[in-house]
Backbone as CSV, one residue per row, in Angstrom:
resi,resn,N_x,N_y,N_z,CA_x,CA_y,CA_z,C_x,C_y,C_z
1,UNK,-63.146,123.979,149.812,-62.894,125.402,149.913,-63.306,126.084,148.614
2,UNK,-64.299,126.963,148.646,-64.661,127.676,147.433,-63.577,128.683,147.070
3,UNK,-63.270,128.767,145.794,-62.350,129.758,145.243,-61.071,129.905,146.054
4,UNK,-60.314,128.829,146.220,-59.064,128.974,146.956,-58.056,129.763,146.142
5,UNK,-57.138,130.399,146.836,-56.057,131.156,146.218,-54.779,130.338,146.341
6,UNK,-54.150,130.037,145.232,-52.919,129.261,145.257,-51.714,130.167,145.045
7,UNK,-50.578,129.745,145.574,-49.353,130.523,145.447,-48.161,129.587,145.482
8,UNK,-47.048,130.071,144.962,-45.767,129.398,145.106,-44.905,130.298,145.982
9,UNK,-44.523,129.792,147.145,-43.745,130.559,148.117,-42.277,130.174,148.003
10,UNK,-41.409,131.041,148.444,-39.974,130.764,148.409,-39.423,130.788,149.824
11,UNK,-38.749,129.740,150.228,-38.144,129.678,151.556,-36.834,130.451,151.569
12,UNK,-36.264,130.624,152.757,-35.002,131.361,152.846,-33.815,130.560,152.330
13,UNK,-34.025,129.270,151.992,-32.963,128.506,151.320,-33.373,128.142,149.890
14,UNK,-34.276,128.966,149.322,-34.616,128.914,147.892,-35.333,127.637,147.451
15,UNK,-36.174,127.090,148.306,-37.062,125.998,147.916,-38.432,126.598,147.609
16,UNK,-39.043,126.163,146.523,-40.362,126.668,146.129,-41.449,125.766,146.722
17,UNK,-42.362,126.395,147.433,-43.379,125.691,148.211,-44.755,125.972,147.629
18,UNK,-45.467,124.908,147.268,-46.844,125.030,146.788,-47.770,125.240,147.983
19,UNK,-48.627,126.260,147.878,-49.483,126.601,149.018,-50.866,127.028,148.530
20,UNK,-51.826,126.965,149.435,-53.196,127.361,149.134,-53.753,128.124,150.326
21,UNK,-54.594,129.117,150.047,-55.232,129.905,151.099,-56.734,129.935,150.869
22,UNK,-57.466,129.813,151.973,-58.906,130.002,151.934,-59.315,130.924,153.070
23,UNK,-60.165,131.912,152.819,-60.609,132.816,153.885,-61.566,132.129,154.836
24,UNK,-61.831,132.768,155.946,-62.796,132.233,156.897,-64.146,132.048,156.224
25,UNK,-64.850,130.994,156.612,-66.174,130.739,156.057,-67.118,131.871,156.419
26,UNK,-68.121,132.067,155.594,-69.069,133.153,155.833,-69.725,133.041,157.193
27,UNK,-69.978,131.797,157.639,-70.630,131.608,158.932,-69.766,132.108,160.067
28,UNK,-68.429,131.939,159.935,-67.533,132.434,160.978,-67.405,133.934,160.918
29,UNK,-67.281,134.468,159.707,-67.053,135.899,159.570,-68.295,136.717,159.906
30,UNK,-69.481,136.161,159.675,-70.677,136.960,159.831,-71.537,136.632,161.025
31,UNK,-71.183,135.612,161.790,-72.066,135.188,162.869,-71.979,136.046,164.104
32,UNK,-70.838,136.726,164.300,-70.636,137.481,165.518,-70.162,136.644,166.675
33,UNK,-70.186,135.296,166.532,-69.721,134.431,167.607,-68.229,134.552,167.794
34,UNK,-67.502,134.629,166.684,-66.049,134.725,166.735,-65.618,135.930,165.919
35,UNK,-65.565,137.076,166.573,-65.238,138.311,165.864,-63.807,138.319,165.367
36,UNK,-62.952,137.410,165.885,-61.565,137.382,165.455,-61.301,136.472,164.285
37,UNK,-62.334,135.856,163.709,-62.113,134.877,162.647,-61.384,135.484,161.456
38,UNK,-61.704,136.715,161.116,-61.068,137.355,159.970,-59.615,137.729,160.252
39,UNK,-59.247,137.713,161.512,-57.909,138.130,161.923,-57.012,136.945,162.255
40,UNK,-57.531,135.719,162.133,-56.813,134.515,162.530,-56.650,133.590,161.334
41,UNK,-55.449,132.998,161.206,-55.223,132.028,160.151,-54.630,130.758,160.749
42,UNK,-55.131,129.625,160.299,-54.586,128.326,160.673,-53.636,127.878,159.562
43,UNK,-52.395,127.637,159.900,-51.424,127.125,158.940,-51.249,125.642,159.241
44,UNK,-51.651,124.802,158.297,-51.752,123.357,158.521,-50.563,122.653,157.876
45,UNK,-49.827,121.908,158.702,-48.626,121.184,158.273,-48.950,119.696,158.207
46,UNK,-48.915,119.132,157.010,-49.322,117.743,156.801,-48.259,116.757,157.299
47,UNK,-48.614,115.492,157.309,-47.692,114.441,157.699,-46.801,113.990,156.557
48,UNK,-45.861,113.108,156.865,-44.930,112.557,155.883,-45.696,111.882,154.746
49,UNK,-45.318,112.173,153.519,-45.923,111.728,152.256,-47.242,112.433,151.950
50,UNK,-47.604,113.463,152.718,-48.870,114.154,152.505,-48.769,115.302,151.515
51,UNK,-49.852,116.060,151.416,-49.946,117.213,150.525,-51.227,117.952,150.867
52,UNK,-51.251,119.264,150.622,-52.496,119.999,150.864,-53.600,119.558,149.896
53,UNK,-53.216,118.898,148.805,-54.209,118.436,147.837,-54.886,117.124,148.252
54,UNK,-54.344,116.431,149.228,-54.936,115.163,149.655,-56.299,115.409,150.311
55,UNK,-57.269,114.528,150.065,-58.606,114.755,150.620,-58.632,114.939,152.137
56,UNK,-57.817,114.180,152.865,-57.841,114.297,154.329,-57.385,115.675,154.782
57,UNK,-56.356,116.226,154.135,-55.869,117.553,154.504,-56.886,118.616,154.104
58,UNK,-57.480,118.457,152.947,-58.494,119.425,152.513,-59.705,119.423,153.457
59,UNK,-60.028,118.252,154.006,-61.118,118.181,154.980,-60.770,118.965,156.243
60,UNK,-59.518,118.847,156.698,-59.080,119.624,157.860,-59.154,121.116,157.566
61,UNK,-58.662,121.528,156.403,-58.705,122.945,156.037,-60.146,123.443,156.003
62,UNK,-61.022,122.656,155.429,-62.426,123.058,155.329,-63.041,123.209,156.726
63,UNK,-62.722,122.287,157.633,-63.282,122.364,158.973,-62.777,123.551,159.763
64,UNK,-61.505,123.885,159.605,-60.932,125.000,160.351,-61.397,126.347,159.823
65,UNK,-61.926,126.394,158.606,-62.432,127.662,158.069,-63.607,128.208,158.859
66,UNK,-64.199,127.385,159.709,-65.257,127.892,160.592,-64.692,128.815,161.655
67,UNK,-63.391,128.779,161.848,-62.766,129.518,162.946,-61.717,130.525,162.485
68,UNK,-61.484,130.616,161.199,-60.504,131.571,160.676,-60.113,131.215,159.267
69,UNK,-59.197,132.003,158.714,-58.634,131.644,157.427,-57.755,130.420,157.557
70,UNK,-57.429,129.808,156.414,-56.584,128.609,156.444,-55.527,128.705,155.345
71,UNK,-54.361,128.169,155.648,-53.295,128.001,154.668,-52.809,126.561,154.751
72,UNK,-52.805,125.885,153.614,-52.186,124.569,153.508,-51.004,124.669,152.565
73,UNK,-50.054,123.788,152.722,-48.882,123.831,151.854,-48.269,122.442,151.768
74,UNK,-47.455,122.245,150.734,-46.701,121.007,150.584,-45.292,121.214,151.129
75,UNK,-44.882,120.384,152.059,-43.494,120.436,152.513,-42.546,120.164,151.336
76,UNK,-41.320,120.610,151.453,-40.291,120.343,150.439,-40.210,118.840,150.157
77,UNK,-40.046,118.509,148.897,-39.986,117.109,148.502,-41.323,116.417,148.428
78,UNK,-42.401,117.145,148.695,-43.743,116.574,148.679,-44.594,117.276,147.615
79,UNK,-45.465,116.504,146.982,-46.442,117.089,146.081,-45.826,117.987,145.033
80,UNK,-46.314,119.235,144.941,-45.865,120.171,143.917,-44.721,121.061,144.372
81,UNK,-44.229,120.892,145.585,-43.091,121.683,146.051,-41.791,121.105,145.505
82,UNK,-40.766,121.947,145.436,-39.463,121.483,144.976,-38.648,120.988,146.175
83,UNK,-37.383,120.657,145.917,-36.495,120.249,146.985,-36.660,118.799,147.389
84,UNK,-35.987,118.444,148.464,-36.003,117.088,149.003,-36.420,117.125,150.466
85,UNK,-37.214,116.145,150.854,-37.650,116.071,152.246,-36.482,115.749,153.159
86,UNK,-36.388,116.491,154.263,-35.428,116.164,155.318,-36.152,115.606,156.542
87,UNK,-37.408,115.261,156.367,-38.216,114.514,157.351,-38.250,115.215,158.715
88,UNK,-38.459,116.533,158.685,-38.670,117.261,159.930,-37.588,118.244,160.301
89,UNK,-36.506,118.316,159.557,-35.407,119.216,159.883,-35.611,120.581,159.219
90,UNK,-35.284,120.713,157.947,-35.392,121.996,157.260,-36.833,122.389,156.974
91,UNK,-37.748,121.502,157.259,-39.166,121.801,157.024,-39.666,122.979,157.853
92,UNK,-38.961,123.334,158.921,-39.372,124.532,159.668,-39.320,125.765,158.769
93,UNK,-38.426,125.753,157.767,-38.323,126.884,156.839,-39.540,126.950,155.922
94,UNK,-40.070,125.800,155.565,-41.286,125.758,154.747,-42.463,126.345,155.528
95,UNK,-42.573,125.941,156.774,-43.647,126.463,157.623,-43.510,127.967,157.810
96,UNK,-42.301,128.443,158.010,-42.088,129.884,158.172,-42.492,130.636,156.909
97,UNK,-42.217,130.071,155.740,-42.637,130.715,154.495,-44.160,130.801,154.413
98,UNK,-44.859,129.743,154.826,-46.318,129.751,154.806,-46.875,130.773,155.799
99,UNK,-46.267,130.862,156.973,-46.698,131.853,157.962,-46.463,133.258,157.428
100,UNK,-45.320,133.473,156.766,-45.042,134.780,156.192,-46.093,135.189,155.174
101,UNK,-46.578,134.227,154.383,-47.653,134.524,153.438,-48.908,134.954,154.188
102,UNK,-49.218,134.245,155.276,-50.374,134.628,156.066,-50.268,136.046,156.592
103,UNK,-49.088,136.428,157.042,-48.882,137.796,157.515,-49.102,138.798,156.378
104,UNK,-48.579,138.475,155.196,-48.737,139.394,154.067,-50.198,139.502,153.629
105,UNK,-50.967,138.458,153.867,-52.389,138.506,153.562,-53.176,139.333,154.580
106,UNK,-52.522,139.727,155.666,-53.151,140.605,156.632,-53.571,139.964,157.936
107,UNK,-53.289,138.671,158.123,-53.670,138.021,159.375,-52.743,138.444,160.504
108,UNK,-53.330,138.708,161.650,-52.548,139.152,162.805,-52.197,137.998,163.738
109,UNK,-53.048,136.971,163.785,-52.827,135.838,164.686,-52.693,134.561,163.872
110,UNK,-51.634,133.818,164.131,-51.340,132.585,163.402,-51.406,131.405,164.371
111,UNK,-52.167,130.398,164.006,-52.206,129.140,164.763,-51.617,128.057,163.869
112,UNK,-50.569,127.403,164.321,-49.980,126.315,163.543,-50.565,124.989,164.019
113,UNK,-50.962,124.156,163.054,-51.569,122.859,163.343,-50.799,121.821,162.531
114,UNK,-50.106,120.913,163.207,-49.287,119.932,162.514,-49.708,118.515,162.822
115,UNK,-49.574,117.657,161.809,-49.957,116.250,161.930,-48.726,115.373,161.719
116,UNK,-48.457,114.463,162.661,-47.362,113.501,162.566,-46.037,114.240,162.350
117,UNK,-45.352,114.036,161.222,-44.134,114.790,160.972,-44.396,116.289,161.093
118,UNK,-45.525,116.738,160.558,-45.880,118.148,160.677,-46.072,118.588,162.114
119,UNK,-46.498,117.659,162.989,-46.610,117.982,164.410,-45.255,118.256,165.020
120,UNK,-44.261,117.438,164.662,-42.910,117.710,165.122,-42.386,119.025,164.589
121,UNK,-42.747,119.343,163.341,-42.281,120.589,162.725,-42.871,121.806,163.425
122,UNK,-44.179,121.795,163.734,-44.755,122.980,164.386,-44.163,123.190,165.768
123,UNK,-43.819,122.112,166.462,-43.174,122.262,167.768,-41.789,122.884,167.621
124,UNK,-40.993,122.343,166.689,-39.647,122.873,166.486,-39.697,124.309,165.988
125,UNK,-40.622,124.601,165.091,-40.731,125.957,164.555,-41.015,126.956,165.671
126,UNK,-41.968,126.634,166.544,-42.333,127.566,167.607,-41.203,127.784,168.600
127,UNK,-40.289,126.808,168.705,-39.126,126.976,169.580,-38.029,127.798,168.921
128,UNK,-38.001,127.808,167.582,-36.918,128.470,166.848,-37.292,129.846,166.313
129,UNK,-38.591,130.079,166.088,-39.062,131.333,165.516,-40.058,131.969,166.482
130,UNK,-40.308,133.247,166.298,-41.365,133.918,167.049,-42.578,134.064,166.154
131,UNK,-43.735,134.140,166.741,-44.900,134.448,165.934,-46.173,133.698,166.196
132,UNK,-46.166,132.343,166.290,-47.457,131.664,166.452,-48.176,132.082,167.735
133,UNK,-49.480,132.299,167.596,-50.288,132.627,168.772,-50.659,131.385,169.554
134,UNK,-50.666,130.227,168.886,-50.956,128.948,169.528,-50.446,127.847,168.616
135,UNK,-50.167,126.683,169.217,-49.596,125.549,168.491,-50.407,124.300,168.817
136,UNK,-50.726,123.522,167.769,-51.452,122.258,167.939,-50.631,121.162,167.265
137,UNK,-50.259,120.133,168.021,-49.501,118.998,167.490,-50.366,117.749,167.598
138,UNK,-50.705,117.164,166.456,-51.578,115.991,166.392,-50.761,114.787,165.942
139,UNK,-50.783,113.705,166.723,-50.084,112.455,166.374,-48.591,112.672,166.164
140,UNK,-48.005,113.572,166.919,-46.600,113.937,166.705,-45.661,112.967,167.419
141,UNK,-44.481,112.724,166.842,-43.456,111.979,167.569,-42.844,112.870,168.639
142,UNK,-42.438,112.276,169.739,-41.741,113.038,170.770,-40.243,113.084,170.525
143,UNK,-39.719,112.061,169.850,-38.268,111.930,169.686,-37.987,111.268,168.345
144,UNK,-36.755,111.445,167.890,-36.351,110.931,166.586,-35.931,109.461,166.658
145,UNK,-35.849,108.861,165.491,-35.304,107.511,165.300,-36.139,106.422,165.972
146,UNK,-37.416,106.709,166.247,-38.268,105.708,166.895,-38.607,104.603,165.909
147,UNK,-38.357,103.364,166.294,-38.621,102.200,165.445,-39.443,101.135,166.176
148,UNK,-40.174,101.534,167.186,-40.847,100.564,168.034,-42.120,99.963,167.482
149,UNK,-42.598,100.438,166.340,-43.799,99.881,165.721,-43.486,99.491,164.280
150,UNK,-44.257,98.549,163.750,-44.027,98.108,162.367,-44.185,99.246,161.363
151,UNK,-45.206,100.128,161.485,-45.281,101.237,160.535,-44.053,102.143,160.565
152,UNK,-43.485,102.365,161.743,-42.304,103.231,161.800,-41.067,102.537,161.254
153,UNK,-41.016,101.229,161.338,-39.900,100.525,160.700,-39.994,100.643,159.179
154,UNK,-41.220,100.657,158.651,-41.393,100.858,157.211,-41.014,102.285,156.811
155,UNK,-41.355,103.247,157.646,-40.970,104.636,157.373,-39.450,104.768,157.319
156,UNK,-38.757,104.143,158.259,-37.295,104.221,158.259,-36.687,103.527,157.049
157,UNK,-37.328,102.479,156.570,-36.860,101.845,155.342,-36.954,102.828,154.174
158,UNK,-38.071,103.540,154.098,-38.252,104.512,153.014,-37.246,105.649,153.098
159,UNK,-36.874,106.033,154.314,-35.965,107.163,154.502,-34.507,106.764,154.292
160,UNK,-34.129,105.615,154.807,-32.710,105.277,154.937,-32.159,104.416,153.812
161,UNK,-33.016,103.693,153.091,-32.539,102.772,152.067,-32.757,103.366,150.670
162,UNK,-31.790,103.198,149.768,-32.003,103.689,148.392,-33.261,103.126,147.750
163,UNK,-33.520,101.838,147.953,-34.733,101.242,147.387,-35.976,101.886,147.958
164,UNK,-35.963,102.145,149.256,-37.107,102.790,149.891,-37.350,104.189,149.360
165,UNK,-36.269,104.936,149.129,-36.422,106.290,148.594,-36.964,106.272,147.165
166,UNK,-36.555,105.303,146.381,-37.087,105.178,145.022,-38.580,104.867,145.073
167,UNK,-38.979,103.939,145.926,-40.395,103.612,146.056,-41.202,104.817,146.517
168,UNK,-40.663,105.569,147.482,-41.371,106.745,147.974,-41.534,107.793,146.874
169,UNK,-40.507,107.951,146.036,-40.569,108.942,144.967,-41.670,108.610,143.960
170,UNK,-41.747,107.354,143.545,-42.671,107.005,142.468,-44.055,106.607,142.980
171,UNK,-44.128,105.984,144.130,-45.422,105.531,144.634,-46.135,106.602,145.450
172,UNK,-45.370,107.433,146.152,-45.958,108.386,147.094,-45.681,109.841,146.745
173,UNK,-44.989,110.085,145.630,-44.639,111.442,145.215,-43.884,112.187,146.317
174,UNK,-43.030,111.470,147.016,-42.243,112.059,148.094,-40.772,111.834,147.804
175,UNK,-40.034,112.911,147.659,-38.624,112.856,147.290,-37.786,113.137,148.531
176,UNK,-37.027,112.150,148.965,-36.363,112.185,150.274,-34.866,112.371,150.090
177,UNK,-34.284,113.261,150.874,-32.846,113.484,150.835,-32.106,112.256,151.368
178,UNK,-30.986,111.922,150.728,-30.146,110.818,151.205,-29.128,111.282,152.236
179,UNK,-29.033,112.589,152.460,-28.042,113.114,153.407,-28.526,112.919,154.845
180,UNK,-27.662,112.446,155.734,-28.052,112.324,157.145,-28.135,113.699,157.791
181,UNK,-28.868,113.778,158.887,-28.951,115.028,159.640,-27.585,115.394,160.213
182,UNK,-27.220,116.650,160.061,-25.995,117.142,160.699,-26.108,118.658,160.893
183,UNK,-26.316,119.086,162.139,-26.483,118.275,163.350,-27.903,117.718,163.460
184,UNK,-28.103,116.808,164.396,-29.443,116.275,164.646,-30.312,117.400,165.215
185,UNK,-31.475,117.658,164.612,-32.314,118.766,165.096,-32.881,118.504,166.487
186,UNK,-33.291,119.585,167.103,-33.938,119.526,168.405,-35.118,118.566,168.354
187,UNK,-35.191,117.653,169.307,-36.307,116.706,169.348,-37.602,117.444,169.672
188,UNK,-38.748,116.955,169.177,-40.006,117.648,169.450,-40.289,117.857,170.935
189,UNK,-39.991,116.876,171.791,-40.271,117.083,173.221,-39.355,118.147,173.805
190,UNK,-38.131,118.246,173.300,-37.222,119.309,173.742,-37.723,120.667,173.267
191,UNK,-38.244,120.714,172.048,-38.804,121.965,171.545,-40.008,122.400,172.369
192,UNK,-40.835,121.438,172.796,-42.020,121.770,173.579,-41.659,122.503,174.862
193,UNK,-40.503,122.189,175.414,-40.072,122.838,176.659,-39.798,124.317,176.474
194,UNK,-39.611,124.751,175.223,-39.241,126.141,174.950,-40.408,126.980,174.446
195,UNK,-41.629,126.433,174.421,-42.742,127.141,173.795,-43.384,128.210,174.673
196,UNK,-43.436,128.011,175.973,-44.156,128.935,176.845,-43.628,130.358,176.649
197,UNK,-44.533,131.334,176.639,-45.959,131.285,177.007,-46.916,130.965,175.865
198,UNK,-46.426,130.490,174.720,-47.328,130.127,173.627,-48.170,128.919,174.028
199,UNK,-49.495,129.000,173.935,-50.341,127.856,174.308,-50.079,126.660,173.396
200,UNK,-50.076,125.466,173.980,-49.816,124.231,173.256,-50.937,123.233,173.520
201,UNK,-51.449,122.646,172.432,-52.392,121.545,172.522,-51.758,120.324,171.868
202,UNK,-51.700,119.224,172.626,-51.180,117.956,172.126,-52.357,116.998,171.993
203,UNK,-52.569,116.467,170.774,-53.692,115.566,170.498,-53.128,114.247,170.001
204,UNK,-53.621,113.137,170.541,-53.109,111.824,170.143,-54.191,110.776,170.334
205,UNK,-54.197,109.792,169.449,-55.169,108.712,169.554,-54.640,107.528,170.338
206,UNK,-55.527,106.856,171.062,-55.084,105.683,171.819,-54.964,104.446,170.925
207,UNK,-55.276,104.593,169.623,-55.068,103.510,168.665,-54.093,103.925,167.554
208,UNK,-53.227,104.862,167.868,-52.248,105.304,166.882,-51.275,104.158,166.594
209,UNK,-51.193,103.671,165.345,-50.316,102.538,165.056,-48.846,102.918,164.892
210,UNK,-48.558,104.224,164.811,-47.181,104.682,164.601,-46.479,105.008,165.921
211,UNK,-47.113,105.843,166.743,-46.481,106.318,167.972,-47.374,106.006,169.171
212,UNK,-46.894,105.206,170.126,-47.701,104.906,171.313,-47.825,106.130,172.222
213,UNK,-48.582,105.966,173.291,-48.981,107.107,174.110,-47.843,107.722,174.919
214,UNK,-46.705,107.052,175.019,-45.602,107.711,175.723,-45.097,108.923,174.941
215,UNK,-45.359,108.986,173.635,-44.919,110.139,172.846,-45.694,111.409,173.219
216,UNK,-47.025,111.434,173.143,-47.713,112.663,173.540,-47.503,113.011,175.001
217,UNK,-47.397,111.994,175.842,-47.194,112.285,177.258,-45.821,112.906,177.507
218,UNK,-44.813,112.477,176.757,-43.483,113.067,176.903,-43.473,114.522,176.426
219,UNK,-44.161,114.789,175.316,-44.246,116.165,174.826,-44.961,117.042,175.845
220,UNK,-46.102,116.570,176.329,-46.886,117.357,177.275,-46.130,117.577,178.589
221,UNK,-45.449,116.545,179.067,-44.706,116.680,180.323,-43.558,117.669,180.196
222,UNK,-42.946,117.727,179.028,-41.817,118.636,178.837,-42.257,120.090,178.743
223,UNK,-43.471,120.327,178.234,-43.953,121.686,178.030,-44.334,122.333,179.354
224,UNK,-44.282,123.649,179.355,-44.763,124.419,180.498,-46.126,125.016,180.165
225,UNK,-46.923,125.342,181.185,-48.230,125.954,180.913,-48.062,127.261,180.132
226,UNK,-49.089,127.588,179.338,-50.378,126.907,179.131,-50.253,125.728,178.165
227,UNK,-50.811,124.596,178.562,-50.722,123.390,177.749,-51.911,122.496,178.041
228,UNK,-52.285,121.671,177.056,-53.341,120.679,177.244,-52.952,119.413,176.494
229,UNK,-53.425,118.279,177.001,-53.221,116.981,176.358,-54.573,116.318,176.198
230,UNK,-54.906,115.993,174.937,-56.130,115.249,174.654,-55.744,113.866,174.137
231,UNK,-56.083,112.829,174.897,-55.942,111.452,174.415,-57.311,111.027,173.890
232,UNK,-57.397,110.823,172.583,-58.677,110.592,171.933,-58.968,109.094,171.810
233,UNK,-60.030,108.599,172.445,-60.370,107.169,172.354,-60.692,106.752,170.918
234,UNK,-60.067,105.679,170.473,-60.361,105.122,169.158,-59.695,105.819,167.994
235,UNK,-58.982,106.901,168.240,-58.365,107.653,167.142,-57.095,106.964,166.665
236,UNK,-56.944,106.892,165.335,-55.735,106.360,164.732,-54.679,107.432,164.555
237,UNK,-54.140,107.539,163.343,-52.977,108.399,163.148,-53.245,109.575,162.218
238,UNK,-52.995,110.767,162.721,-52.835,111.995,161.954,-54.080,112.392,161.169
239,UNK,-53.865,113.128,160.054,-54.980,113.738,159.338,-55.931,112.721,158.738
240,UNK,-55.442,111.516,158.462,-56.312,110.489,157.893,-57.290,109.919,158.917
241,UNK,-57.066,110.190,160.187,-57.908,109.608,161.236,-58.871,110.607,161.867
242,UNK,-58.566,111.897,161.806,-59.411,112.868,162.504,-60.746,113.015,161.784
243,UNK,-61.776,113.329,162.552,-63.089,113.561,161.964,-63.478,115.020,162.145
244,UNK,-64.636,115.381,161.594,-65.064,116.777,161.600,-65.257,117.296,163.023
245,UNK,-65.735,116.430,163.904,-65.981,116.874,165.283,-64.672,117.234,165.975
246,UNK,-63.639,116.422,165.792,-62.353,116.712,166.422,-61.724,117.965,165.810
247,UNK,-61.801,118.116,164.500,-61.273,119.321,163.864,-61.963,120.564,164.418
248,UNK,-63.283,120.480,164.605,-64.016,121.620,165.143,-63.594,121.911,166.587
249,UNK,-63.379,120.872,167.384,-62.915,121.094,168.762,-61.545,121.751,168.776
250,UNK,-60.661,121.312,167.873,-59.344,121.943,167.773,-59.502,123.422,167.402
251,UNK,-60.380,123.699,166.464,-60.614,125.084,166.083,-61.146,125.914,167.232
252,UNK,-62.058,125.354,168.009,-62.602,126.091,169.155,-61.548,126.304,170.227
253,UNK,-60.679,125.290,170.457,-59.586,125.475,171.412,-58.668,126.603,170.938
254,UNK,-58.308,126.586,169.666,-57.419,127.613,169.143,-58.047,128.986,169.236
255,UNK,-59.327,129.065,168.965,-60.027,130.331,169.058,-59.947,130.897,170.480
256,UNK,-60.136,130.019,171.472,-60.105,130.447,172.862,-58.716,130.834,173.339
257,UNK,-57.681,130.260,172.690,-56.315,130.455,173.171,-55.477,131.374,172.285
258,UNK,-56.096,131.989,171.294,-55.337,132.886,170.430,-55.943,134.276,170.372
259,UNK,-56.723,134.613,171.355,-57.304,135.951,171.406,-56.278,136.955,171.916
260,UNK,-56.599,138.223,171.699,-55.741,139.279,172.258,-54.651,139.705,171.307
């Protein structure tokens, strides 16, 4: 992203969120193909242990700039943001702060795009807040406490054990709250049921090592139209697995479903 604009945002519970904004690419703004590019912003929610500074997330932001402005941010407890990660609960407040920045920058249409934990967050956010013109959940869990794969058992070790939290803090720059959820937040598939009429796109790989295909299918089945489910052959997990072609397809889907 040439000349990105960085900011520190404040959530409604006083957590400082590191964020970055990039305007629509010149090709999108000047081509005439997508006259709404200047009026649309993609707010990208990274996965657990991620950051907008990570190369994979920056690649997603760069690809989506063909279809509108982009905002990336670090969830609480991640990267340069303050606070502690609640692994999908209070993170909806971080996303709302990023969307609010987009509104203040003048964007009229907001598309939220979340990966893994961020996918669960964009679903929950759209059920709890008003505003997104469209929602994209990539590699998202359908339900909490899933331990059916070895990678997810390692994630739970990092979240639930003091040793795991120490390792996550120093090795992954992710600071995790030791407090249990109270109450347990709405599950992503339950949130999906409350999104209509907001368009929803669910994207998942058939080689995802974290969440098997019953997760995207449960989210999609719970949602009401307008909705789409893309099962991507050979795709692994989240932002580290997507390629430029898939990012562009997501951008084109969002463009088609966020007009008006």
